[in-house]
mmCIF file of C-alpha atoms in Angstrom:
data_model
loop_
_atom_site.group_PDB
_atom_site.id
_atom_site.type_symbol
_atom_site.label_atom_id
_atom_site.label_comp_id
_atom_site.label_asym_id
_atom_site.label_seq_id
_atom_site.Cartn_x
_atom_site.Cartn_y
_atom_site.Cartn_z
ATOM 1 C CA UNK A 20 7.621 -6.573 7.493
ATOM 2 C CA UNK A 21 7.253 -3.185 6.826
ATOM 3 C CA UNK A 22 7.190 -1.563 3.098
ATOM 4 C CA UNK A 23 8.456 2.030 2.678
ATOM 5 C CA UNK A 24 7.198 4.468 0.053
ATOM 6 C CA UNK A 25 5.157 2.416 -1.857
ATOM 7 C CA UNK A 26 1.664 0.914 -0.353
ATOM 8 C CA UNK A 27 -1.340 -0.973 -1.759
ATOM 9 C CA UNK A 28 -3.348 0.313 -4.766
ATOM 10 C CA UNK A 29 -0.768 2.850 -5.368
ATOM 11 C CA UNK A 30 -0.256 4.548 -8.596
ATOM 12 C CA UNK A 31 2.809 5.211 -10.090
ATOM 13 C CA UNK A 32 3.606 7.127 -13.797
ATOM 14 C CA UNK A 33 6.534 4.407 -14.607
ATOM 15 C CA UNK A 34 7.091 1.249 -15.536
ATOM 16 C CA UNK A 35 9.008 0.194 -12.911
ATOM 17 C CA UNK A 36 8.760 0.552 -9.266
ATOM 18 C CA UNK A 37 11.494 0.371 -6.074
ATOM 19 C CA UNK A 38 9.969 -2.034 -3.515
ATOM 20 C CA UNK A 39 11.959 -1.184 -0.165
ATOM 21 C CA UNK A 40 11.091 -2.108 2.996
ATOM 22 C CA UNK A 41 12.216 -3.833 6.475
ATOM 23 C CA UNK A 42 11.987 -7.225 8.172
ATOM 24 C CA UNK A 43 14.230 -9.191 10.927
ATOM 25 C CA UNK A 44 17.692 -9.549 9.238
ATOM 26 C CA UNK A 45 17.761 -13.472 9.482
ATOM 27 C CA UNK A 46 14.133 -13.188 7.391
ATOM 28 C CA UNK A 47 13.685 -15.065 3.894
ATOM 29 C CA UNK A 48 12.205 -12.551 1.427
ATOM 30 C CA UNK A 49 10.810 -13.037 -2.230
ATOM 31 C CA UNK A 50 8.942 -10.695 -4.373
ATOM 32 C CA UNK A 51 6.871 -12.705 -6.663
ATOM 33 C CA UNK A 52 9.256 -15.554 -6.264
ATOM 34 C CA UNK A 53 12.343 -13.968 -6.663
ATOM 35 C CA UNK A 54 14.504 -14.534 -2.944
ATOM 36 C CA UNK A 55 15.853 -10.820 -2.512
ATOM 37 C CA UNK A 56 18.860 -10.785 -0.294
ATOM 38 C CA UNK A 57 18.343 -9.177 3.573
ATOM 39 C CA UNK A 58 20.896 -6.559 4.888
ATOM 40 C CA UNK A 59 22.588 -7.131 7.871
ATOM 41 C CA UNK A 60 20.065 -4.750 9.072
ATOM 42 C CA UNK A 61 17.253 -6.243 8.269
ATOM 43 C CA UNK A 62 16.280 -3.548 5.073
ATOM 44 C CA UNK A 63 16.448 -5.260 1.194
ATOM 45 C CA UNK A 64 15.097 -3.660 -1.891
ATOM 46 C CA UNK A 65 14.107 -4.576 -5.476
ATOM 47 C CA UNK A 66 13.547 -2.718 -8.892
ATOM 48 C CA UNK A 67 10.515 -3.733 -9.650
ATOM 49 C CA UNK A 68 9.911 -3.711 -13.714
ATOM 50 C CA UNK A 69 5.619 -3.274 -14.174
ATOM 51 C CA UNK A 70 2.887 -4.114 -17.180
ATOM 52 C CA UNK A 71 0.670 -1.092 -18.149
ATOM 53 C CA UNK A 72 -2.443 -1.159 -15.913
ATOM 54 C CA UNK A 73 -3.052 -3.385 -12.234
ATOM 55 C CA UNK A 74 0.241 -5.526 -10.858
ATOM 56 C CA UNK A 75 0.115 -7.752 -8.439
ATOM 57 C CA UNK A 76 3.005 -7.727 -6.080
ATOM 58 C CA UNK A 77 3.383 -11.124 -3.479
ATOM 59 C CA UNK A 78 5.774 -11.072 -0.768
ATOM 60 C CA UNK A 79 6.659 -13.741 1.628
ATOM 61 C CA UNK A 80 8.904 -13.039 4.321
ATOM 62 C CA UNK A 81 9.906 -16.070 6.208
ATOM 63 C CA UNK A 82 12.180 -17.070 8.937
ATOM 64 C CA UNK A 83 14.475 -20.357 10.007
ATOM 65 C CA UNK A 84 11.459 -21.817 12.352
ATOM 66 C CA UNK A 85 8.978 -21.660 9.736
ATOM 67 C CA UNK A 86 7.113 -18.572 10.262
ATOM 68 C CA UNK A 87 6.060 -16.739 7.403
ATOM 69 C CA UNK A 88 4.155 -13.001 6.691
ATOM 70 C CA UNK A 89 2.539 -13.066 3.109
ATOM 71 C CA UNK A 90 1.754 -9.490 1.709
ATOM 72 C CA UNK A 91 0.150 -8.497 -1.392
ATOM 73 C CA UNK A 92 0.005 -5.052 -3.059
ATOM 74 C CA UNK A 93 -1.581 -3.553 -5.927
ATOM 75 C CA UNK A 94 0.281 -0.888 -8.071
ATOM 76 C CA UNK A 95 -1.022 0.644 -11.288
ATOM 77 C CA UNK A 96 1.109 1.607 -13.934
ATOM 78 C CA UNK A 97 0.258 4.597 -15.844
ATOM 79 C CA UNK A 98 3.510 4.932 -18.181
ATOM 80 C CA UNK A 99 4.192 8.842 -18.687
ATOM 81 C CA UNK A 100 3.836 8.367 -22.480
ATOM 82 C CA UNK A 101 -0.112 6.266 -22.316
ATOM 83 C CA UNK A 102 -1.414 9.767 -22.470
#
């Protein structure tokens, strides 16, 4: 599973983040236990909304036989109007 333009302890001036990234396109995804649906080519994304300060971000990726990948990132929020 592979995450594109976002990584861990990144920090971002919004309140919201888009989590895209790539996996095997029969893989099980969830972003802090919300199942995200897989492309046929394996690619899925989520608008991520974030709280002021550290987030922590879980993703499982998972497939039919039982494997799984478990990721975590960190992403600070520094809203453009907290000075």
């Amino acid at each position: 599973m592979d995450f594109e333009g976002i990584g861990n302890e990144s920090v971002v001036r919004s309140d919201r983040v888009l989590l895209h990234g790539v996996t095997s396109p029969d893989a099980i995804v969830s972003v802090n236990g919300v199942i995200l649906e897989v492309q046929p080519d394996g690619t899925f994304e989520l608008t991520l909304p974030l709280d002021p300060g550290p987030n922590i971000v879980d993703i499982v990726a998972s497939d039919l036989e039982g494997n799984s990948i478990n990721s975590s990132l960190a992403i600070i929020s520094i809203p453009e109007d907290s000075g």
